[in-house]
Amino acid sequence: MLGQEGIVFGPMSFTQRVVIAMGAGIVFGVLLNLLGDPDGMVNAFLVDGVFYIVGQIFIAALKMMVVPLVLVSLVCGVTSLGDLRALGRVGGKTLLLYLMTTAIAIMLALGIANLFSPGEGFELSGEVVFEAAEPPSFSEVLIGMVPDNPVAAMADAQMLQIIVFALLLGFSITLAGKRGRHVLNFFNDLNEVIMKMVFLVIRTAPVGVFALISRTFANQGIDILGPLAGYFLAVTAALLLHLALTYTALLKVAGLRPIAFLLKMRAPMSFAFSTSSSSATIPVTLNTLKARLGVDNSVAAFTVPLGATINMDGTAIMQGVATVFVANVYGFDLVFADYLTVILTATLASIGTAAVPSAGLIMLAMVLGQVGLPVEGIALIIGIDRLLDMLRTSVNIAGDGAVTCFVAKTEGALDLEVFNDPSAVLNSPQAESPSEAQR
Ligand code: ASP
């Protein structure tokens, strides 16, 4: 049955199912790791067989919808926004908040890292080798925002390029008057159809999430933490603090209840945790913000894909803590100017970080390079990055959601009743009929 959270199965809501699948996946995966034989049959059949196949299909199905969803919902969003000035205001506010929250995230991370001093006393044994991939330069990122071929942009899922194209298309539709309205009707109908597709795929989430998480934990026991426990804890503490302080403050300033926000964001955060990809999570984030938190499509269709692409507070936090960790391991003293450089570069780096698993590590090379730290240091933390990636991607998503709610509220594009009501349902394509919408 379809309900306001997406789906209602019997007595349990969809979010509850996903969260339970996540917990069960962790427990089952850890058990497999502790009791199982890595070269045994169970591993070959279950972990690298069934879980792998199911997990990959689930991620592919999510990714499959991202490009059409972003294009179509953004075109619809822009046309309903009306004029260029409104878009300029929404765009300006969103960009500013994305940058500000990321800068705060790194400052918090640097503070916590100095408190925990991860990496002090870390034994460097043997030669450390890390091949750093070349991160794109800032000018490349800027130039690369405008697609020279929109079809290629869509084929390669170049999110910023798709956003630019969709914005222009939306405006042109508005400018084209009567003829534009025909096109708009088509896009509006297509939007409904794609939302249905999103909905169908999201239905399978409990299975997909369980498979992905079980496999990760089966392959990666917690013993890997070992000497990196300090680093792991520092990143986790900074992530939690950012979630509890920065986003809470932001929502409170907008007059919104943080607890209502966090409870409803559990679903996209669980998806982000299991897929480690902000981009693959876009359909769920967009769906939750619109249908569960009452954000109008005119804001969410723009802020969500943009946020998934450029707003990565969790990634910036990892980069801040990792910089201090590498400095401690190699015995470098970071001075005030270095910290400023880290704040600036990590903010820019998180903009350029692709919204896919482990992308944050590539950009970390840029941050380390800027303050003269050995890039090989990345090799030391790579082993536990898989786990941290899951956590930081959840925070990346929460950041997109918090800024979206702030912007929507201040733009009069947020339905407060829906936001506050745990069982509220919008007249969204999710609800197939009024009775199904009851929950
Ligand atoms: N996995 C992160 C994301 O998709 C990026 C990263 O930090 O590696 O948001």
PDB file of C-alpha atoms in Angstrom, residues 20 26 36 61-62 76 78 98 103 109 114 124 141 171 193 204 237 266 276 278 287 378 386 417:
ATOM      1  CA  ILE A  20      15.300  -2.084  10.776  1.00  0.00           C
ATOM      2  CA  ILE A  26      24.868  -4.433  10.452  1.00  0.00           C
ATOM      3  CA  GLY A  36      32.245 -16.992   8.763  1.00  0.00           C
ATOM      4  CA  ALA A  61      17.950   1.220 -10.072  1.00  0.00           C
ATOM      5  CA  LEU A  62      18.314   4.309  -7.887  1.00  0.00           C
ATOM      6  CA  CYS A  76       8.648  21.957 -13.495  1.00  0.00           C
ATOM      7  CA  VAL A  78      11.587  26.633 -12.443  1.00  0.00           C
ATOM      8  CA  TYR A  98      25.775  25.513   1.536  1.00  0.00           C
ATOM      9  CA  ALA A 103      32.927  26.062   6.490  1.00  0.00           C
ATOM     10  CA  ALA A 109      36.171  19.134  12.658  1.00  0.00           C
ATOM     11  CA  ASN A 114      42.754  19.030  18.058  1.00  0.00           C
ATOM     12  CA  LEU A 124      54.495   4.370  10.774  1.00  0.00           C
ATOM     13  CA  VAL A 141      34.738  23.027 -12.278  1.00  0.00           C
ATOM     14  CA  PHE A 171      12.854  29.667 -18.351  1.00  0.00           C
ATOM     15  CA  VAL A 193       5.127   9.305 -14.062  1.00  0.00           C
ATOM     16  CA  THR A 204      12.417  -2.439  -2.597  1.00  0.00           C
ATOM     17  CA  ALA A 237      31.991  12.972  16.990  1.00  0.00           C
ATOM     18  CA  ARG A 266      15.814   8.958   8.665  1.00  0.00           C
ATOM     19  CA  SER A 276      27.524   5.933   0.267  1.00  0.00           C
ATOM     20  CA  SER A 278      24.579  11.418  -2.280  1.00  0.00           C
ATOM     21  CA  ASN A 287      10.716  12.591  -2.238  1.00  0.00           C
ATOM     22  CA  ILE A 378      45.778   8.982   2.716  1.00  0.00           C
ATOM     23  CA  ARG A 386      34.392   2.683   3.694  1.00  0.00           C
ATOM     24  CA  GLU A 417       1.391  21.695   8.742  1.00  0.00           C
TER      25      GLU A 417
END
